[in-house]
């Protein structure tokens, strides 16, 4: 497993601020997630304030952390949440073996979105390896088919972007679907999409999932300014040109919809067994039937049933932003659950600013207090 560290503020036996990577590389040239978590996050502030050690781990099968060379189904059996958490446990134990620097260090485990839901699960499986936790914007109640996600996306788009932007995008998708039904591929050419068979229903479904994901990503990760800027761009040009830009960037090569599905096999294997049922059979074969996936989803959900009765879970912060499409999954409430009014997906993880929402300020004040308590507990020992 690959990981990155920041030792600038570290004092021996200071708190380990451990951010668990999710479904992506820690060195993405586009998202630059690791740079944010190690330099522009709230845990970076805490590490600086309290002499902490920052670490960002990479999830197995993403980036350079490949357990096998192949991404076939036989190899992907090693891509599971319990195995990913076991990797984190091994790394924490490895650090703690260095008693000179980490022998008395407390561990503050943090995750966002997908990796956020691993935090309370990790606390259940490895209570002796975590002293404090924070699961930001994570889905905590699992369903076999989460149809409500995109309904929430478009409701938020309407609320933030306005009626004109919402209707332009909705009508744009409807027009594209109508054109494909008539075998009119003009808009596909305009979006520079190739490798696509519009005569096969499953291929059309896959394409629309990818295109709507562009809008989902905009709403999920974009703030109000970003969403309004995208709406303005769509209004001045067209939905097709906006989608083309998001799919291809500045590249002049066509967007190969078939190859893109193959390149996302690791993401689909990690997440589709919970959500995108209709695509699993096509991507992974007949083993991934509705019954098989439904059983796996229920098995996952059962892991969270008794968390509130565990001492380790009581020391895990859970947050759910109001303007987050994943809020359809509902956060599991306890004394350290925060519903962040006016906040977007994982916004609470970012560095503090004078414009932080009151709900985020309250959360960060509470987290700071608990980190101080960790420092005090270490000093008493």
mmCIF file of C-alpha atoms in Angstrom, residues 56-369:
data_model
loop_
_atom_site.group_PDB
_atom_site.id
_atom_site.type_symbol
_atom_site.label_atom_id
_atom_site.label_comp_id
_atom_site.label_asym_id
_atom_site.label_seq_id
_atom_site.Cartn_x
_atom_site.Cartn_y
_atom_site.Cartn_z
ATOM 1 C CA UNK A 56 -2.731 9.709 3.746
ATOM 2 C CA UNK A 57 -3.028 6.073 2.683
ATOM 3 C CA UNK A 58 -3.974 4.794 -0.760
ATOM 4 C CA UNK A 59 -6.811 2.284 -1.052
ATOM 5 C CA UNK A 60 -5.827 -1.078 -2.508
ATOM 6 C CA UNK A 61 -6.336 -1.400 -6.284
ATOM 7 C CA UNK A 62 -6.193 2.368 -6.812
ATOM 8 C CA UNK A 63 -3.225 4.429 -7.949
ATOM 9 C CA UNK A 64 -0.066 2.363 -7.463
ATOM 10 C CA UNK A 65 -1.505 0.153 -4.713
ATOM 11 C CA UNK A 66 -2.330 -2.863 -6.860
ATOM 12 C CA UNK A 67 -2.431 -6.265 -5.171
ATOM 13 C CA UNK A 68 -2.530 -7.971 -8.587
ATOM 14 C CA UNK A 69 -1.627 -6.910 -12.109
ATOM 15 C CA UNK A 70 -4.966 -7.947 -13.574
ATOM 16 C CA UNK A 71 -8.368 -6.388 -12.901
ATOM 17 C CA UNK A 72 -10.347 -9.491 -13.839
ATOM 18 C CA UNK A 73 -13.023 -10.713 -11.430
ATOM 19 C CA UNK A 74 -10.764 -13.462 -10.071
ATOM 20 C CA UNK A 75 -8.208 -10.841 -9.035
ATOM 21 C CA UNK A 76 -10.771 -8.353 -7.745
ATOM 22 C CA UNK A 77 -11.833 -10.773 -5.008
ATOM 23 C CA UNK A 78 -9.018 -9.123 -3.059
ATOM 24 C CA UNK A 79 -10.754 -5.756 -3.381
ATOM 25 C CA UNK A 80 -13.082 -5.588 -0.377
ATOM 26 C CA UNK A 81 -13.695 -3.076 2.377
ATOM 27 C CA UNK A 82 -12.490 -5.435 5.164
ATOM 28 C CA UNK A 83 -9.251 -6.031 3.250
ATOM 29 C CA UNK A 84 -8.777 -2.286 2.726
ATOM 30 C CA UNK A 85 -9.286 -1.698 6.451
ATOM 31 C CA UNK A 86 -6.834 -4.489 7.252
ATOM 32 C CA UNK A 87 -4.233 -2.618 5.169
ATOM 33 C CA UNK A 88 -4.793 0.464 7.330
ATOM 34 C CA UNK A 89 -4.505 -1.627 10.492
ATOM 35 C CA UNK A 90 -1.166 -3.041 9.311
ATOM 36 C CA UNK A 91 0.163 0.452 8.605
ATOM 37 C CA UNK A 92 -0.925 1.795 12.002
ATOM 38 C CA UNK A 93 0.707 -1.163 13.761
ATOM 39 C CA UNK A 94 3.854 -0.588 11.697
ATOM 40 C CA UNK A 95 4.020 3.032 12.835
ATOM 41 C CA UNK A 96 3.350 2.173 16.471
ATOM 42 C CA UNK A 97 6.198 -0.351 16.465
ATOM 43 C CA UNK A 98 8.531 2.637 16.307
ATOM 44 C CA UNK A 99 8.208 3.276 20.030
ATOM 45 C CA UNK A 100 10.706 6.140 20.011
ATOM 46 C CA UNK A 101 8.438 8.300 17.866
ATOM 47 C CA UNK A 102 4.970 6.743 18.079
ATOM 48 C CA UNK A 103 4.952 4.547 21.172
ATOM 49 C CA UNK A 104 2.512 6.808 23.028
ATOM 50 C CA UNK A 105 0.867 8.433 19.997
ATOM 51 C CA UNK A 106 -2.908 8.556 19.781
ATOM 52 C CA UNK A 107 -4.573 7.794 16.430
ATOM 53 C CA UNK A 108 -7.210 10.070 14.906
ATOM 54 C CA UNK A 109 -8.645 8.192 11.904
ATOM 55 C CA UNK A 110 -10.442 10.263 9.262
ATOM 56 C CA UNK A 111 -12.274 9.438 6.039
ATOM 57 C CA UNK A 112 -14.506 11.248 3.584
ATOM 58 C CA UNK A 113 -17.388 9.966 1.469
ATOM 59 C CA UNK A 114 -16.700 6.261 0.722
ATOM 60 C CA UNK A 115 -13.702 6.106 3.062
ATOM 61 C CA UNK A 116 -15.780 7.951 5.662
ATOM 62 C CA UNK A 117 -18.086 4.995 6.147
ATOM 63 C CA UNK A 118 -15.034 2.815 6.815
ATOM 64 C CA UNK A 119 -14.130 4.828 9.930
ATOM 65 C CA UNK A 120 -16.874 3.523 12.286
ATOM 66 C CA UNK A 121 -16.517 0.039 10.799
ATOM 67 C CA UNK A 122 -12.773 0.185 11.485
ATOM 68 C CA UNK A 123 -13.536 1.299 15.051
ATOM 69 C CA UNK A 124 -15.670 -1.819 15.460
ATOM 70 C CA UNK A 125 -13.060 -4.219 14.065
ATOM 71 C CA UNK A 126 -9.927 -2.592 15.508
ATOM 72 C CA UNK A 127 -10.970 -0.710 18.674
ATOM 73 C CA UNK A 128 -7.418 -0.806 20.051
ATOM 74 C CA UNK A 129 -5.978 0.971 16.997
ATOM 75 C CA UNK A 130 -8.199 4.066 16.976
ATOM 76 C CA UNK A 131 -8.627 6.707 19.674
ATOM 77 C CA UNK A 132 -10.778 9.176 17.748
ATOM 78 C CA UNK A 133 -12.604 9.022 14.416
ATOM 79 C CA UNK A 134 -14.323 11.248 11.861
ATOM 80 C CA UNK A 135 -16.480 9.942 9.015
ATOM 81 C CA UNK A 136 -17.403 12.871 6.770
ATOM 82 C CA UNK A 137 -20.276 12.827 4.256
ATOM 83 C CA UNK A 138 -20.447 9.049 4.253
ATOM 84 C CA UNK A 139 -23.309 6.752 3.191
ATOM 85 C CA UNK A 140 -24.234 4.758 6.294
ATOM 86 C CA UNK A 141 -27.449 2.970 5.405
ATOM 87 C CA UNK A 142 -27.180 0.651 2.443
ATOM 88 C CA UNK A 143 -29.801 -0.295 -0.121
ATOM 89 C CA UNK A 144 -29.610 -2.648 -3.058
ATOM 90 C CA UNK A 145 -30.790 -0.007 -5.512
ATOM 91 C CA UNK A 146 -30.230 3.588 -4.492
ATOM 92 C CA UNK A 147 -32.479 5.255 -7.036
ATOM 93 C CA UNK A 148 -32.864 8.330 -4.857
ATOM 94 C CA UNK A 149 -29.308 9.564 -5.402
ATOM 95 C CA UNK A 150 -29.874 11.239 -8.754
ATOM 96 C CA UNK A 151 -33.298 12.492 -7.690
ATOM 97 C CA UNK A 152 -31.490 14.304 -4.883
ATOM 98 C CA UNK A 153 -28.804 15.523 -7.311
ATOM 99 C CA UNK A 154 -31.372 17.228 -9.529
ATOM 100 C CA UNK A 155 -33.288 18.655 -6.560
ATOM 101 C CA UNK A 156 -30.065 20.235 -5.320
ATOM 102 C CA UNK A 157 -29.285 21.446 -8.836
ATOM 103 C CA UNK A 158 -32.688 23.144 -8.933
ATOM 104 C CA UNK A 159 -32.159 24.671 -5.488
ATOM 105 C CA UNK A 160 -28.635 25.959 -6.121
ATOM 106 C CA UNK A 161 -28.432 26.441 -9.882
ATOM 107 C CA UNK A 162 -31.961 27.658 -10.455
ATOM 108 C CA UNK A 163 -34.895 26.560 -12.582
ATOM 109 C CA UNK A 164 -33.388 27.601 -15.925
ATOM 110 C CA UNK A 165 -30.194 25.585 -15.420
ATOM 111 C CA UNK A 166 -32.085 22.578 -14.061
ATOM 112 C CA UNK A 167 -34.531 22.527 -16.975
ATOM 113 C CA UNK A 168 -31.782 22.998 -19.572
ATOM 114 C CA UNK A 169 -29.934 19.924 -18.291
ATOM 115 C CA UNK A 170 -33.057 17.768 -17.879
ATOM 116 C CA UNK A 171 -34.374 18.672 -21.336
ATOM 117 C CA UNK A 172 -30.899 18.146 -22.790
ATOM 118 C CA UNK A 173 -30.778 14.551 -21.545
ATOM 119 C CA UNK A 174 -34.326 13.909 -22.769
ATOM 120 C CA UNK A 175 -33.455 15.278 -26.200
ATOM 121 C CA UNK A 176 -30.355 13.072 -26.399
ATOM 122 C CA UNK A 177 -32.396 9.995 -25.488
ATOM 123 C CA UNK A 178 -35.034 10.863 -28.092
ATOM 124 C CA UNK A 179 -32.350 11.331 -30.751
ATOM 125 C CA UNK A 180 -30.766 7.952 -29.992
ATOM 126 C CA UNK A 181 -34.172 6.283 -30.208
ATOM 127 C CA UNK A 182 -34.358 7.689 -33.751
ATOM 128 C CA UNK A 183 -30.756 6.557 -34.469
ATOM 129 C CA UNK A 184 -29.679 10.193 -34.645
ATOM 130 C CA UNK A 185 -26.097 10.372 -33.316
ATOM 131 C CA UNK A 186 -25.473 14.067 -34.015
ATOM 132 C CA UNK A 187 -25.116 14.957 -30.325
ATOM 133 C CA UNK A 188 -22.706 12.054 -29.755
ATOM 134 C CA UNK A 189 -20.537 13.443 -32.534
ATOM 135 C CA UNK A 190 -20.802 16.910 -30.987
ATOM 136 C CA UNK A 191 -19.606 15.461 -27.654
ATOM 137 C CA UNK A 192 -16.816 13.597 -29.504
ATOM 138 C CA UNK A 193 -17.935 10.197 -28.172
ATOM 139 C CA UNK A 194 -16.788 7.085 -30.015
ATOM 140 C CA UNK A 195 -16.883 3.313 -29.486
ATOM 141 C CA UNK A 196 -20.594 3.411 -28.754
ATOM 142 C CA UNK A 197 -23.358 1.132 -30.024
ATOM 143 C CA UNK A 198 -26.606 3.077 -29.619
ATOM 144 C CA UNK A 199 -28.665 0.075 -30.744
ATOM 145 C CA UNK A 200 -27.994 -1.880 -27.530
ATOM 146 C CA UNK A 201 -30.009 -0.897 -24.464
ATOM 147 C CA UNK A 202 -27.285 -1.775 -21.953
ATOM 148 C CA UNK A 203 -24.775 0.424 -23.810
ATOM 149 C CA UNK A 204 -27.232 3.325 -23.821
ATOM 150 C CA UNK A 205 -27.805 2.821 -20.095
ATOM 151 C CA UNK A 206 -24.059 2.797 -19.419
ATOM 152 C CA UNK A 207 -23.542 5.953 -21.458
ATOM 153 C CA UNK A 208 -26.308 7.837 -19.667
ATOM 154 C CA UNK A 209 -24.959 6.691 -16.312
ATOM 155 C CA UNK A 210 -21.592 8.179 -17.264
ATOM 156 C CA UNK A 211 -23.112 11.434 -18.526
ATOM 157 C CA UNK A 212 -25.392 11.911 -15.510
ATOM 158 C CA UNK A 213 -22.388 11.163 -13.312
ATOM 159 C CA UNK A 214 -20.826 14.368 -14.673
ATOM 160 C CA UNK A 215 -23.774 16.291 -13.238
ATOM 161 C CA UNK A 216 -23.698 14.205 -10.056
ATOM 162 C CA UNK A 217 -20.012 14.985 -9.548
ATOM 163 C CA UNK A 218 -20.659 18.695 -10.127
ATOM 164 C CA UNK A 219 -23.341 18.773 -7.429
ATOM 165 C CA UNK A 220 -21.539 16.400 -5.071
ATOM 166 C CA UNK A 221 -18.148 18.092 -5.064
ATOM 167 C CA UNK A 222 -18.866 21.580 -6.359
ATOM 168 C CA UNK A 223 -19.720 24.469 -4.086
ATOM 169 C CA UNK A 224 -22.411 27.017 -4.892
ATOM 170 C CA UNK A 225 -20.009 29.155 -6.929
ATOM 171 C CA UNK A 226 -18.833 26.134 -8.947
ATOM 172 C CA UNK A 227 -22.383 25.022 -9.725
ATOM 173 C CA UNK A 228 -23.455 28.524 -10.786
ATOM 174 C CA UNK A 229 -20.356 28.818 -12.975
ATOM 175 C CA UNK A 230 -21.185 25.514 -14.696
ATOM 176 C CA UNK A 231 -24.781 26.641 -15.210
ATOM 177 C CA UNK A 232 -23.549 29.855 -16.822
ATOM 178 C CA UNK A 233 -21.248 27.880 -19.129
ATOM 179 C CA UNK A 234 -24.085 25.552 -20.178
ATOM 180 C CA UNK A 235 -26.344 28.551 -20.812
ATOM 181 C CA UNK A 236 -23.751 30.280 -23.012
ATOM 182 C CA UNK A 237 -22.771 27.145 -24.980
ATOM 183 C CA UNK A 238 -24.789 23.931 -24.639
ATOM 184 C CA UNK A 239 -25.114 20.869 -22.437
ATOM 185 C CA UNK A 240 -23.375 18.778 -25.118
ATOM 186 C CA UNK A 241 -20.300 21.015 -25.190
ATOM 187 C CA UNK A 242 -20.158 21.109 -21.386
ATOM 188 C CA UNK A 243 -20.304 17.296 -21.194
ATOM 189 C CA UNK A 244 -17.643 17.036 -23.901
ATOM 190 C CA UNK A 245 -15.327 19.270 -21.876
ATOM 191 C CA UNK A 246 -15.896 17.277 -18.675
ATOM 192 C CA UNK A 247 -15.342 13.935 -20.418
ATOM 193 C CA UNK A 248 -12.311 14.891 -22.500
ATOM 194 C CA UNK A 249 -10.840 18.030 -20.972
ATOM 195 C CA UNK A 250 -8.512 19.645 -23.506
ATOM 196 C CA UNK A 251 -7.819 16.366 -25.316
ATOM 197 C CA UNK A 252 -8.732 16.220 -28.994
ATOM 198 C CA UNK A 253 -9.143 12.438 -28.861
ATOM 199 C CA UNK A 254 -12.649 11.079 -28.817
ATOM 200 C CA UNK A 255 -14.120 9.784 -25.575
ATOM 201 C CA UNK A 256 -14.185 5.995 -25.905
ATOM 202 C CA UNK A 257 -17.235 4.962 -23.887
ATOM 203 C CA UNK A 258 -16.356 1.254 -24.096
ATOM 204 C CA UNK A 259 -12.765 1.617 -22.886
ATOM 205 C CA UNK A 260 -13.875 3.984 -20.134
ATOM 206 C CA UNK A 261 -16.072 1.252 -18.674
ATOM 207 C CA UNK A 262 -13.123 -1.145 -18.558
ATOM 208 C CA UNK A 263 -10.889 1.435 -16.873
ATOM 209 C CA UNK A 264 -13.460 1.887 -14.101
ATOM 210 C CA UNK A 265 -13.660 -1.793 -13.150
ATOM 211 C CA UNK A 266 -12.072 -1.240 -9.732
ATOM 212 C CA UNK A 267 -14.490 1.597 -8.910
ATOM 213 C CA UNK A 268 -17.478 -0.438 -10.041
ATOM 214 C CA UNK A 269 -16.390 -3.511 -8.101
ATOM 215 C CA UNK A 270 -16.081 -1.441 -4.928
ATOM 216 C CA UNK A 271 -19.327 0.492 -5.274
ATOM 217 C CA UNK A 272 -21.633 -1.169 -7.789
ATOM 218 C CA UNK A 273 -22.403 -4.114 -5.540
ATOM 219 C CA UNK A 274 -24.290 -1.566 -3.462
ATOM 220 C CA UNK A 275 -25.813 0.663 -6.112
ATOM 221 C CA UNK A 276 -25.558 0.303 -9.900
ATOM 222 C CA UNK A 277 -27.109 -3.143 -10.302
ATOM 223 C CA UNK A 278 -27.939 -2.959 -13.951
ATOM 224 C CA UNK A 279 -24.293 -2.509 -14.866
ATOM 225 C CA UNK A 280 -22.786 -5.267 -12.738
ATOM 226 C CA UNK A 281 -23.861 -8.204 -14.881
ATOM 227 C CA UNK A 282 -22.504 -6.483 -17.962
ATOM 228 C CA UNK A 283 -19.169 -5.644 -16.326
ATOM 229 C CA UNK A 284 -18.507 -8.678 -14.114
ATOM 230 C CA UNK A 285 -20.607 -11.610 -15.269
ATOM 231 C CA UNK A 286 -23.604 -13.642 -14.133
ATOM 232 C CA UNK A 287 -22.338 -14.260 -10.605
ATOM 233 C CA UNK A 288 -23.382 -10.709 -9.784
ATOM 234 C CA UNK A 289 -27.097 -11.394 -9.890
ATOM 235 C CA UNK A 290 -29.690 -9.372 -8.010
ATOM 236 C CA UNK A 291 -29.897 -12.008 -5.258
ATOM 237 C CA UNK A 292 -26.114 -12.166 -4.838
ATOM 238 C CA UNK A 293 -25.759 -8.391 -4.635
ATOM 239 C CA UNK A 294 -28.782 -8.002 -2.360
ATOM 240 C CA UNK A 295 -27.268 -10.507 0.073
ATOM 241 C CA UNK A 296 -23.927 -8.677 0.048
ATOM 242 C CA UNK A 297 -25.604 -5.310 0.644
ATOM 243 C CA UNK A 298 -27.505 -6.676 3.648
ATOM 244 C CA UNK A 299 -24.296 -8.232 4.994
ATOM 245 C CA UNK A 300 -22.611 -4.824 4.756
ATOM 246 C CA UNK A 301 -25.476 -3.037 6.482
ATOM 247 C CA UNK A 302 -25.474 -5.542 9.348
ATOM 248 C CA UNK A 303 -21.941 -4.476 10.219
ATOM 249 C CA UNK A 304 -23.370 -1.164 11.433
ATOM 250 C CA UNK A 305 -26.368 -2.445 13.389
ATOM 251 C CA UNK A 306 -24.753 -2.545 16.830
ATOM 252 C CA UNK A 307 -22.223 0.260 16.475
ATOM 253 C CA UNK A 308 -23.994 2.555 18.908
ATOM 254 C CA UNK A 309 -23.491 0.003 21.672
ATOM 255 C CA UNK A 310 -19.723 0.002 21.256
ATOM 256 C CA UNK A 311 -17.469 2.359 23.182
ATOM 257 C CA UNK A 312 -15.136 2.850 20.200
ATOM 258 C CA UNK A 313 -18.038 4.047 18.032
ATOM 259 C CA UNK A 314 -18.997 6.701 20.564
ATOM 260 C CA UNK A 315 -15.693 8.443 19.816
ATOM 261 C CA UNK A 316 -16.408 8.731 16.076
ATOM 262 C CA UNK A 317 -17.764 11.957 14.582
ATOM 263 C CA UNK A 318 -20.299 11.453 11.785
ATOM 264 C CA UNK A 319 -21.288 14.337 9.520
ATOM 265 C CA UNK A 320 -23.963 14.754 6.885
ATOM 266 C CA UNK A 321 -24.028 17.985 4.849
ATOM 267 C CA UNK A 322 -27.454 19.347 4.029
ATOM 268 C CA UNK A 323 -26.568 19.963 0.360
ATOM 269 C CA UNK A 324 -25.216 16.474 -0.317
ATOM 270 C CA UNK A 325 -26.906 13.969 -2.619
ATOM 271 C CA UNK A 326 -25.650 11.105 -0.440
ATOM 272 C CA UNK A 327 -27.892 12.391 2.342
ATOM 273 C CA UNK A 328 -30.545 10.074 0.876
ATOM 274 C CA UNK A 329 -28.764 7.229 2.685
ATOM 275 C CA UNK A 330 -29.334 8.910 6.079
ATOM 276 C CA UNK A 331 -26.564 9.199 8.638
ATOM 277 C CA UNK A 332 -26.652 7.015 11.765
ATOM 278 C CA UNK A 333 -27.314 9.404 14.610
ATOM 279 C CA UNK A 334 -25.618 9.456 17.978
ATOM 280 C CA UNK A 335 -24.183 12.122 20.286
ATOM 281 C CA UNK A 336 -21.390 12.996 17.851
ATOM 282 C CA UNK A 337 -23.504 13.210 14.695
ATOM 283 C CA UNK A 338 -23.615 16.611 12.991
ATOM 284 C CA UNK A 339 -26.101 17.630 10.290
ATOM 285 C CA UNK A 340 -24.245 20.452 8.552
ATOM 286 C CA UNK A 341 -26.767 23.061 7.436
ATOM 287 C CA UNK A 342 -25.877 24.731 4.140
ATOM 288 C CA UNK A 343 -22.762 22.567 3.635
ATOM 289 C CA UNK A 344 -21.767 20.476 0.618
ATOM 290 C CA UNK A 345 -20.102 17.075 0.285
ATOM 291 C CA UNK A 346 -16.984 16.797 2.504
ATOM 292 C CA UNK A 347 -16.828 20.573 2.935
ATOM 293 C CA UNK A 348 -16.179 20.080 6.651
ATOM 294 C CA UNK A 349 -12.829 18.402 5.913
ATOM 295 C CA UNK A 350 -11.385 21.562 4.377
ATOM 296 C CA UNK A 351 -9.234 24.128 6.169
ATOM 297 C CA UNK A 352 -11.060 26.645 8.336
ATOM 298 C CA UNK A 353 -12.050 30.004 6.877
ATOM 299 C CA UNK A 354 -13.939 32.995 8.192
ATOM 300 C CA UNK A 355 -16.801 31.927 5.906
ATOM 301 C CA UNK A 356 -17.295 28.505 7.517
ATOM 302 C CA UNK A 357 -20.953 27.716 8.163
ATOM 303 C CA UNK A 358 -21.973 27.917 11.844
ATOM 304 C CA UNK A 359 -22.614 24.160 11.847
ATOM 305 C CA UNK A 360 -19.071 23.471 10.599
ATOM 306 C CA UNK A 361 -17.590 25.877 13.149
ATOM 307 C CA UNK A 362 -19.435 24.028 15.931
ATOM 308 C CA UNK A 363 -18.177 20.676 14.621
ATOM 309 C CA UNK A 364 -14.565 21.857 14.417
ATOM 310 C CA UNK A 365 -14.719 23.337 17.911
ATOM 311 C CA UNK A 366 -15.891 19.970 19.239
ATOM 312 C CA UNK A 367 -13.207 18.075 17.300
ATOM 313 C CA UNK A 368 -10.504 20.443 18.548
ATOM 314 C CA UNK A 369 -11.690 19.863 22.116
#
